[in-house]
Amino acid sequence: MTEPTHARWEKKRGIDMRAYDIILKKRRGHELSPDEINSMINGFTSGDIPDYQMSAWLMAVFFRGMSVEETCNLTMAMAHSGETVDLSRIHGVKVDKHSTGGVGDKTTLVLVPLVAAAGVPVAKMSGRGLGHTGGTLDKLESIPGFRVDLSKDEFIEAVNATGLAVMGQTASLAPADKKLYALRDVTATVDSIPLIAGSVCSKKLACGADAIVFDVKCGKGAFMKSEDDALRLAELMVGIVKGSGRKGAAIVSDMNQPLGYAVGNSLEVIEAIDTLRGAGPEDLRELCLSLGSLMLTLAGKAESAEEAGSILADVLDTGAALNKFADLVSHQGGDVRVIEAPDSVLPSARCLEAVPSVQSGYISEIDAEKIGIASMVLGAGRKTQDDSIDPAAGIILLKKIGDKVEEGEPLVMLHTNRWDTLESAADLVMASYEVSRDKPDIPQLVRTVIHG
Ligand code: URA
């Protein structure tokens, strides 16, 4: 019998393991071997496996799922598809943190100096915002002069000199993820738990930390809408990290309303500085202390969550965490006057407009995703990766779930430099708020802690 055409093509392309057979095996629901997974990932990264075959494979994975072992093998193949960062020149246990993305999520700005002030080195590689969620790099770049384009040597030297540094993730880290994500985005295969876990963990493992803490968001403004899915993802990611020989822990946290009150780059920097000063919103402080406690225990700086919590409260109260933020800003070229006079250093918007409540009662819901989109419309975020952003734009929430509101009282203040965006942003804000007659339960912020 003659060889089928597809097999002849595969041989011509020099692929030992045939993509067709691997797709078929997964489509039939069988478990793939490490070699089969490596062959798919390496072949796709090098361009030998075309998009149409990878798309079919992704869809087979979407419907058939992957075992924990397959997901670990997928992650390792993706993590080793490009450069990996060697942090061994940094002394001590390096702990990283990853958030699955939310609205008003400025925890990294608080957590990095907080944990560094407690004596744990933090070498953080971060990303930019896309769609309704913000990114740490954009927030830091709203501080005039702040540089995130450090070389690897500058990055390591900064951590050794000051205990902390933040830089942008380079394209050479886990290139398989970048290519795969672009394909998942157009083939309706993003929301697969093993594919998300592989994507997130491959980038984190390539960044070289010894321990990783995940903040998996659940709810309306999050990738994972249900708490059960968020928990499954968190458990899987902790398992992958531990399987790779590092330490891992996770928190599942609520994203049914934005975190804190500020959404938008400069506005979030101001709120983070307030929090580092010991003030700031209660929910932001609580989440930072919970994540920070896990980071300290994984790093061996504390025996228990209680001990870690008291170390962290101390560095907040003494101003040590705020001083660490000042070190970060000055070492990376930013205007350090931002600490004492953020309002005069950070860009501010020319147009401010309040959005009033149309009824009296209690705030019972705030759709975080719609608030994130409204903030993007005002100029704070990107619709596509190439869009530019306005650091001054965003939203300050004046009411959160459980607050009492009178008809005509402002719900939020919109900040923008573009008058023409105000009307559609206000419509989105109106649609995101719900008001009830009775006082609602306030959503619990930290849902689950996985100590690892
Ligand atoms: N974030 C990622 O980095 N990857 C995913 O697949 C989803 C969210």
Short mmCIF file of C-alpha atoms and ligand atoms in Angstrom, two decimals:
data_model
loop_
_atom_site.label_atom_id
_atom_site.label_comp_id
_atom_site.label_asym_id
_atom_site.label_seq_id
_atom_site.Cartn_x
_atom_site.Cartn_y
_atom_site.Cartn_z
CA MET A 1 0.00 0.00 0.00
CA THR A 2 1.33 3.43 -0.85
CA GLU A 3 2.04 5.82 1.98
CA PRO A 4 -0.73 8.42 2.49
CA THR A 5 0.07 11.83 1.02
CA HIS A 6 0.19 13.54 4.41
CA ALA A 7 2.89 11.12 5.60
CA ARG A 8 5.01 11.79 2.50
CA TRP A 9 4.75 15.53 3.20
CA GLU A 10 5.84 15.01 6.78
CA LYS A 11 8.89 13.06 5.66
CA LYS A 12 9.80 15.72 3.15
CA ARG A 13 9.72 18.29 5.95
CA GLY A 14 12.04 16.00 7.92
CA ILE A 15 9.74 15.58 10.94
CA ASP A 16 10.37 12.22 12.60
CA MET A 17 7.16 12.12 14.57
CA ARG A 18 4.20 12.82 12.31
CA ALA A 19 2.00 15.70 13.38
CA TYR A 20 -0.99 14.02 11.73
CA ASP A 21 -0.69 10.95 13.96
CA ILE A 22 -0.25 13.03 17.10
CA ILE A 23 -3.34 15.08 16.27
CA LEU A 24 -5.30 11.88 15.62
CA LYS A 25 -4.10 10.31 18.87
CA LYS A 26 -5.22 13.33 20.89
CA ARG A 27 -8.48 13.57 18.94
CA ARG A 28 -9.18 9.96 20.01
CA GLY A 29 -8.57 10.96 23.64
CA HIS A 30 -5.26 9.16 24.25
CA GLU A 31 -2.43 10.41 26.40
CA LEU A 32 0.56 11.80 24.48
CA SER A 33 4.13 10.81 25.32
CA PRO A 34 6.77 13.45 26.21
CA ASP A 35 8.38 12.90 22.77
CA GLU A 36 5.10 13.50 20.98
CA ILE A 37 4.50 16.73 22.91
CA ASN A 38 8.08 17.91 22.33
CA SER A 39 7.73 17.13 18.66
CA MET A 40 4.58 19.26 18.35
CA ILE A 41 6.00 22.22 20.29
CA ASN A 42 9.47 22.18 18.70
CA GLY A 43 8.06 21.62 15.22
CA PHE A 44 5.62 24.50 15.61
CA THR A 45 8.21 26.88 17.10
CA SER A 46 10.65 26.20 14.26
CA GLY A 47 7.91 26.65 11.64
CA ASP A 48 7.99 23.01 10.46
CA ILE A 49 4.48 22.35 11.75
CA PRO A 50 2.06 24.73 10.03
CA ASP A 51 -0.67 26.73 11.77
CA TYR A 52 -3.44 24.50 10.36
CA GLN A 53 -2.05 21.38 12.02
CA MET A 54 -1.33 23.15 15.29
CA SER A 55 -4.87 24.60 15.25
CA ALA A 56 -6.32 21.10 14.87
CA TRP A 57 -4.13 19.82 17.70
CA LEU A 58 -5.16 22.72 19.97
CA MET A 59 -8.81 21.97 19.32
CA ALA A 60 -8.25 18.28 20.09
CA VAL A 61 -6.58 19.30 23.38
CA PHE A 62 -9.43 21.70 24.08
CA PHE A 63 -12.04 18.92 23.83
CA ARG A 64 -10.03 15.94 25.13
CA GLY A 65 -8.03 17.76 27.83
CA MET A 66 -4.63 16.70 29.10
CA SER A 67 -3.47 14.67 32.08
CA VAL A 68 -1.35 16.40 34.71
CA GLU A 69 1.70 14.63 33.32
CA GLU A 70 0.98 15.74 29.77
CA THR A 71 0.45 19.33 30.99
CA CYS A 72 3.80 19.25 32.82
CA ASN A 73 5.51 17.97 29.65
CA LEU A 74 3.80 20.64 27.56
CA THR A 75 4.97 23.32 30.00
CA MET A 76 8.56 22.12 30.00
CA ALA A 77 8.64 21.91 26.19
CA MET A 78 7.34 25.49 25.96
CA ALA A 79 9.65 26.77 28.72
CA HIS A 80 12.66 25.39 26.84
CA SER A 81 11.54 26.63 23.42
CA GLY A 82 13.77 29.72 23.78
CA GLU A 83 16.14 31.39 26.20
CA THR A 84 15.88 30.82 29.93
CA VAL A 85 17.06 33.29 32.56
CA ASP A 86 19.79 32.27 34.98
CA LEU A 87 19.27 34.09 38.27
CA SER A 88 21.98 32.18 40.12
CA ARG A 89 24.10 35.36 40.40
CA ILE A 90 21.42 36.77 42.72
CA HIS A 91 21.95 35.69 46.30
CA GLY A 92 19.10 34.08 48.23
CA VAL A 93 15.85 32.38 47.27
CA LYS A 94 14.23 34.26 44.39
CA VAL A 95 10.45 34.31 44.56
CA ASP A 96 8.23 35.42 41.68
CA LYS A 97 4.51 36.13 41.60
CA HIS A 98 2.04 35.88 38.75
CA SER A 99 -1.48 37.22 38.53
CA THR A 100 -3.87 35.88 35.91
CA GLY A 101 -4.95 39.49 35.34
CA GLY A 102 -7.63 41.72 36.69
CA VAL A 103 -9.01 45.24 36.78
CA GLY A 104 -7.28 47.70 39.11
CA ASP A 105 -4.78 44.98 39.99
CA LYS A 106 -1.76 46.94 41.12
CA THR A 107 -0.57 44.29 43.61
CA THR A 108 2.86 43.92 41.95
CA LEU A 109 3.63 47.61 42.60
CA VAL A 110 3.04 47.04 46.32
CA LEU A 111 4.21 43.45 46.67
CA VAL A 112 7.64 43.75 45.04
CA PRO A 113 8.92 46.44 47.47
CA LEU A 114 7.03 44.88 50.39
CA VAL A 115 8.68 41.48 50.00
CA ALA A 116 12.07 43.00 49.12
CA ALA A 117 11.91 45.12 52.28
CA ALA A 118 11.43 41.89 54.26
CA GLY A 119 14.76 40.63 52.86
CA VAL A 120 13.63 38.41 49.95
CA PRO A 121 15.19 39.39 46.58
CA VAL A 122 12.58 40.02 43.88
CA ALA A 123 13.60 39.81 40.22
CA LYS A 124 10.31 40.44 38.45
CA MET A 125 9.63 40.11 34.75
CA SER A 126 6.29 41.64 33.86
CA GLY A 127 4.05 42.27 30.89
CA ARG A 128 1.93 45.01 29.37
CA GLY A 129 -1.82 45.42 29.61
CA LEU A 130 -4.18 44.15 26.92
CA GLY A 131 -7.95 44.52 26.61
CA HIS A 132 -9.72 45.18 29.89
CA THR A 133 -6.76 44.22 32.11
CA GLY A 134 -3.78 46.44 32.95
CA GLY A 135 -0.06 45.61 32.95
CA THR A 136 2.65 46.39 35.49
CA LEU A 137 5.08 47.79 32.89
CA ASP A 138 2.57 50.41 31.72
CA LYS A 139 1.88 51.44 35.31
CA LEU A 140 5.57 51.87 36.16
CA GLU A 141 6.23 53.72 32.91
CA SER A 142 3.73 56.38 33.94
CA ILE A 143 6.48 57.54 36.35
CA PRO A 144 8.56 59.96 34.24
CA GLY A 145 11.94 58.43 33.31
CA PHE A 146 11.20 54.90 34.61
CA ARG A 147 12.99 52.33 32.40
CA VAL A 148 11.73 48.77 32.06
CA ASP A 149 14.01 47.86 29.12
CA LEU A 150 16.90 46.69 31.31
CA SER A 151 19.48 44.28 29.92
CA LYS A 152 19.78 40.98 31.79
CA ASP A 153 23.02 42.14 33.42
CA GLU A 154 21.46 45.44 34.51
CA PHE A 155 18.50 43.49 35.90
CA ILE A 156 20.66 41.14 37.98
CA GLU A 157 22.92 43.99 39.15
CA ALA A 158 19.87 46.01 40.23
CA VAL A 159 18.52 43.12 42.33
CA ASN A 160 21.92 42.57 43.95
CA ALA A 161 22.27 46.30 44.67
CA THR A 162 18.76 47.13 45.89
CA GLY A 163 16.94 43.80 46.41
CA LEU A 164 14.42 44.39 43.62
CA ALA A 165 14.00 45.10 39.90
CA VAL A 166 11.22 44.95 37.32
CA MET A 167 11.82 44.45 33.62
CA GLY A 168 9.82 43.55 30.52
CA GLN A 169 9.65 39.94 29.44
CA THR A 170 11.82 39.53 26.35
CA ALA A 171 10.50 37.91 23.15
CA SER A 172 13.21 35.27 23.41
CA LEU A 173 11.60 33.78 26.56
CA ALA A 174 9.23 30.88 25.79
CA PRO A 175 8.68 31.89 22.12
CA ALA A 176 6.42 28.83 21.68
CA ASP A 177 3.90 30.48 24.00
CA LYS A 178 3.79 33.71 22.02
CA LYS A 179 3.13 31.82 18.76
CA LEU A 180 0.67 29.42 20.35
CA TYR A 181 -1.26 32.15 22.14
CA ALA A 182 -1.69 34.09 18.89
CA LEU A 183 -3.16 30.95 17.31
CA ARG A 184 -5.36 30.12 20.31
CA ASP A 185 -6.71 33.66 20.22
CA VAL A 186 -8.11 33.15 16.69
CA THR A 187 -9.17 29.49 17.00
CA ALA A 188 -11.37 29.72 20.14
CA THR A 189 -8.94 27.62 22.19
CA VAL A 190 -7.81 30.14 24.82
CA ASP A 191 -10.06 28.97 27.65
CA SER A 192 -8.61 25.51 28.14
CA ILE A 193 -7.20 24.93 31.63
CA PRO A 194 -4.16 22.82 30.55
CA LEU A 195 -3.32 25.30 27.77
CA ILE A 196 -3.58 28.28 30.16
CA ALA A 197 -1.50 26.48 32.81
CA GLY A 198 1.15 25.57 30.21
CA SER A 199 1.22 29.12 28.89
CA VAL A 200 1.54 30.83 32.28
CA CYS A 201 3.94 28.33 33.86
CA SER A 202 6.25 28.08 30.83
CA LYS A 203 6.92 31.85 30.95
CA LYS A 204 7.38 31.83 34.71
CA LEU A 205 9.74 28.84 34.69
CA ALA A 206 11.79 30.42 31.87
CA CYS A 207 12.21 33.52 34.10
CA GLY A 208 14.33 31.45 36.50
CA ALA A 209 12.77 31.99 39.97
CA ASP A 210 13.21 29.38 42.69
CA ALA A 211 9.62 29.73 43.89
CA ILE A 212 6.44 31.09 42.32
CA VAL A 213 3.21 32.35 43.91
CA PHE A 214 0.11 32.54 41.70
CA ASP A 215 -2.82 34.88 42.19
CA VAL A 216 -5.64 33.26 40.23
CA LYS A 217 -8.57 35.63 39.88
CA CYS A 218 -12.15 34.46 39.59
CA GLY A 219 -15.34 36.30 38.73
CA LYS A 220 -16.75 38.74 36.20
CA GLY A 221 -13.50 40.66 35.54
CA ALA A 222 -11.32 37.54 35.37
CA PHE A 223 -10.30 34.94 32.84
CA MET A 224 -11.78 32.25 35.07
CA LYS A 225 -15.40 33.20 35.65
CA SER A 226 -16.11 30.34 38.07
CA GLU A 227 -14.38 29.73 41.38
CA ASP A 228 -14.15 25.97 40.69
CA ASP A 229 -12.25 26.53 37.44
CA ALA A 230 -9.96 29.06 39.15
CA LEU A 231 -9.21 26.50 41.87
CA ARG A 232 -8.48 23.76 39.31
CA LEU A 233 -6.13 26.10 37.45
CA ALA A 234 -4.39 27.17 40.68
CA GLU A 235 -3.88 23.57 41.82
CA LEU A 236 -2.61 22.52 38.42
CA MET A 237 -0.09 25.40 38.23
CA VAL A 238 1.23 24.72 41.73
CA GLY A 239 1.60 21.04 40.75
CA ILE A 240 3.52 21.94 37.57
CA VAL A 241 5.90 24.27 39.39
CA LYS A 242 6.58 21.64 42.07
CA GLY A 243 7.01 18.97 39.39
CA SER A 244 9.75 21.14 37.85
CA GLY A 245 11.67 21.08 41.12
CA ARG A 246 10.72 24.61 42.31
CA LYS A 247 8.39 25.70 45.08
CA GLY A 248 4.87 26.90 44.35
CA ALA A 249 1.80 28.25 46.14
CA ALA A 250 -1.37 30.04 45.06
CA ILE A 251 -4.30 32.16 46.08
CA VAL A 252 -7.70 32.22 44.42
CA SER A 253 -9.01 35.78 44.75
CA ASP A 254 -12.22 37.59 43.86
CA MET A 255 -12.45 39.76 40.73
CA ASN A 256 -16.18 40.45 40.82
CA GLN A 257 -15.34 44.10 41.38
CA PRO A 258 -12.11 46.01 40.67
CA LEU A 259 -9.34 45.79 43.27
CA GLY A 260 -9.00 49.03 45.23
CA TYR A 261 -10.53 52.22 43.86
CA ALA A 262 -8.15 53.24 41.07
CA VAL A 263 -8.15 51.83 37.53
CA GLY A 264 -5.64 53.28 35.04
CA ASN A 265 -1.89 53.67 35.09
CA SER A 266 -0.95 56.89 36.96
CA LEU A 267 -4.02 56.56 39.17
CA GLU A 268 -2.96 53.06 40.21
CA VAL A 269 0.60 54.19 40.98
CA ILE A 270 -0.83 56.82 43.37
CA GLU A 271 -2.97 54.17 45.09
CA ALA A 272 -0.02 51.76 45.36
CA ILE A 273 2.13 54.49 47.00
CA ASP A 274 -0.69 55.21 49.46
CA THR A 275 -0.83 51.51 50.33
CA LEU A 276 2.94 51.35 50.83
CA ARG A 277 2.56 54.33 53.16
CA GLY A 278 0.24 52.21 55.32
CA ALA A 279 -2.97 53.79 54.03
CA GLY A 280 -4.66 52.71 50.79
CA PRO A 281 -7.71 50.49 50.25
CA GLU A 282 -8.31 47.63 52.66
CA ASP A 283 -8.81 44.98 49.92
CA LEU A 284 -5.52 45.83 48.19
CA ARG A 285 -3.64 45.70 51.50
CA GLU A 286 -5.25 42.36 52.41
CA LEU A 287 -4.36 40.73 49.09
CA CYS A 288 -0.77 42.03 49.20
CA LEU A 289 -0.32 40.74 52.75
CA SER A 290 -1.73 37.31 51.81
CA LEU A 291 0.43 36.96 48.68
CA GLY A 292 3.45 38.42 50.50
CA SER A 293 3.03 35.89 53.34
CA LEU A 294 3.17 33.02 50.87
CA MET A 295 6.26 34.53 49.22
CA LEU A 296 8.03 34.89 52.57
CA THR A 297 7.22 31.35 53.69
CA LEU A 298 8.34 29.85 50.35
CA ALA A 299 11.58 31.84 50.64
CA GLY A 300 12.15 30.44 54.13
CA LYS A 301 11.95 33.90 55.78
CA ALA A 302 9.02 32.86 57.98
CA GLU A 303 7.80 29.60 59.47
CA SER A 304 4.10 30.41 59.34
CA ALA A 305 1.61 32.77 57.73
CA GLU A 306 1.26 34.56 61.10
CA GLU A 307 4.99 35.21 61.38
CA ALA A 308 5.15 36.35 57.75
CA GLY A 309 2.14 38.63 58.27
CA SER A 310 3.74 40.34 61.23
CA ILE A 311 7.06 40.86 59.35
CA LEU A 312 5.16 42.42 56.45
CA ALA A 313 2.98 44.63 58.65
CA ASP A 314 6.17 45.85 60.29
CA VAL A 315 7.89 46.82 57.01
CA LEU A 316 4.74 48.69 55.98
CA ASP A 317 4.42 50.51 59.31
CA THR A 318 8.10 51.52 59.55
CA GLY A 319 8.14 52.90 55.99
CA ALA A 320 10.76 50.31 54.91
CA ALA A 321 8.51 49.07 52.06
CA LEU A 322 7.96 52.61 50.77
CA ASN A 323 11.73 53.23 50.89
CA LYS A 324 12.24 50.07 48.81
CA PHE A 325 9.80 51.44 46.22
CA ALA A 326 11.88 54.64 46.16
CA ASP A 327 15.02 52.49 45.56
CA LEU A 328 13.26 50.75 42.66
CA VAL A 329 12.20 54.04 41.09
CA SER A 330 15.55 55.78 41.44
CA HIS A 331 17.60 52.75 40.32
CA GLN A 332 15.52 52.39 37.16
CA GLY A 333 15.76 56.09 36.24
CA GLY A 334 12.34 57.24 37.46
CA ASP A 335 11.57 60.58 39.10
CA VAL A 336 11.76 59.73 42.79
CA ARG A 337 9.76 62.83 43.75
CA VAL A 338 6.78 60.62 42.85
CA ILE A 339 6.91 59.28 46.42
CA GLU A 340 6.32 62.63 48.13
CA ALA A 341 4.34 64.46 45.46
CA PRO A 342 2.76 61.88 43.12
CA ASP A 343 0.06 64.31 41.95
CA SER A 344 2.59 66.82 40.66
CA VAL A 345 4.97 64.27 39.07
CA LEU A 346 2.56 61.86 37.37
CA PRO A 347 0.64 62.82 34.25
CA SER A 348 -2.91 63.92 35.00
CA ALA A 349 -5.96 64.15 32.76
CA ARG A 350 -7.51 67.40 31.52
CA CYS A 351 -11.12 66.15 31.52
CA LEU A 352 -12.74 64.82 34.68
CA GLU A 353 -16.38 63.81 34.76
CA ALA A 354 -18.51 62.22 37.47
CA VAL A 355 -21.03 59.48 36.60
CA PRO A 356 -24.05 59.77 38.92
CA SER A 357 -26.24 56.95 40.26
CA VAL A 358 -29.74 56.87 38.80
CA GLN A 359 -31.24 55.40 41.98
CA SER A 360 -30.79 55.21 45.74
CA GLY A 361 -29.91 52.01 47.60
CA TYR A 362 -26.85 49.81 48.07
CA ILE A 363 -24.28 48.91 45.44
CA SER A 364 -24.86 45.20 44.85
CA GLU A 365 -22.69 44.51 41.78
CA ILE A 366 -19.89 46.14 39.79
CA ASP A 367 -18.98 44.34 36.58
CA ALA A 368 -15.19 44.62 36.69
CA GLU A 369 -14.81 43.69 33.03
CA LYS A 370 -17.04 46.58 31.92
CA ILE A 371 -15.11 48.98 34.17
CA GLY A 372 -11.87 47.71 32.58
CA ILE A 373 -13.30 48.29 29.10
CA ALA A 374 -14.51 51.78 30.08
CA SER A 375 -11.01 52.60 31.30
CA MET A 376 -9.57 51.32 28.01
CA VAL A 377 -12.04 53.50 26.07
CA LEU A 378 -10.84 56.55 28.06
CA GLY A 379 -7.30 55.78 26.83
CA ALA A 380 -5.81 53.73 29.69
CA GLY A 381 -5.61 50.42 27.83
CA ARG A 382 -4.98 48.78 24.47
CA LYS A 383 -7.45 47.06 22.18
CA THR A 384 -4.58 45.51 20.23
CA GLN A 385 -0.95 44.99 21.17
CA ASP A 386 0.20 47.91 18.97
CA ASP A 387 -2.14 50.57 20.45
CA SER A 388 -0.58 53.37 22.49
CA ILE A 389 -1.93 54.28 25.92
CA ASP A 390 -2.50 57.48 27.87
CA PRO A 391 -0.93 57.10 31.36
CA ALA A 392 -3.24 59.78 32.79
CA ALA A 393 -6.51 58.13 31.76
CA GLY A 394 -8.64 55.90 33.97
CA ILE A 395 -11.39 55.70 36.54
CA ILE A 396 -11.63 56.34 40.27
CA LEU A 397 -14.43 54.33 41.86
CA LEU A 398 -16.24 56.29 44.54
CA LYS A 399 -18.56 53.41 45.49
CA LYS A 400 -17.89 49.71 45.94
CA ILE A 401 -20.12 46.72 46.69
CA GLY A 402 -22.04 47.24 49.96
CA ASP A 403 -21.77 51.06 49.91
CA LYS A 404 -24.92 53.16 50.30
CA VAL A 405 -25.69 55.53 47.45
CA GLU A 406 -28.25 58.32 46.92
CA GLU A 407 -29.79 59.11 43.54
CA GLY A 408 -27.54 61.65 41.77
CA GLU A 409 -24.51 60.85 43.94
CA PRO A 410 -21.37 60.07 41.86
CA LEU A 411 -20.44 56.43 41.40
CA VAL A 412 -17.10 57.07 39.72
CA MET A 413 -14.93 59.87 38.37
CA LEU A 414 -13.76 59.44 34.78
CA HIS A 415 -10.27 60.77 33.85
CA THR A 416 -9.32 61.32 30.23
CA ASN A 417 -7.64 63.66 27.78
CA ARG A 418 -10.22 62.84 25.11
CA TRP A 419 -13.63 64.45 25.59
CA ASP A 420 -15.07 62.27 22.85
CA THR A 421 -14.64 59.11 24.95
CA LEU A 422 -16.61 60.31 27.98
CA GLU A 423 -20.08 59.36 26.79
CA SER A 424 -19.34 55.74 25.90
CA ALA A 425 -17.23 55.25 29.05
CA ALA A 426 -20.09 56.66 31.17
CA ASP A 427 -22.55 54.25 29.48
CA LEU A 428 -20.30 51.30 30.32
CA VAL A 429 -19.97 52.44 33.93
CA MET A 430 -23.77 52.80 34.26
CA ALA A 431 -24.20 49.30 32.84
CA SER A 432 -21.62 47.86 35.23
CA TYR A 433 -23.20 49.12 38.48
CA GLU A 434 -26.27 47.50 40.04
CA VAL A 435 -28.11 49.05 42.97
CA SER A 436 -30.38 47.04 45.32
CA ARG A 437 -32.74 48.02 48.12
CA ASP A 438 -31.16 45.68 50.66
CA LYS A 439 -27.57 45.68 51.74
CA PRO A 440 -25.80 42.81 49.86
CA ASP A 441 -23.12 40.45 51.17
CA ILE A 442 -19.66 41.76 50.40
CA PRO A 443 -17.70 39.24 48.26
CA GLN A 444 -14.90 37.55 50.16
CA LEU A 445 -11.61 38.67 48.59
CA VAL A 446 -9.28 35.74 49.34
CA ARG A 447 -11.25 32.60 48.49
CA THR A 448 -8.66 29.87 48.85
CA VAL A 449 -5.00 29.63 49.82
CA ILE A 450 -2.92 26.72 48.47
CA HIS A 451 0.20 26.59 50.59
CA GLY A 452 2.06 24.30 48.24
N1 URA B 1 -2.51 34.38 30.46
C1 URA B 1 -1.49 33.74 29.84
O1 URA B 1 -0.32 34.12 29.98
N2 URA B 1 -1.77 32.68 29.07
C2 URA B 1 -3.04 32.22 28.89
O2 URA B 1 -3.21 31.24 28.18
C3 URA B 1 -4.08 32.89 29.52
C4 URA B 1 -3.79 33.97 30.32
#
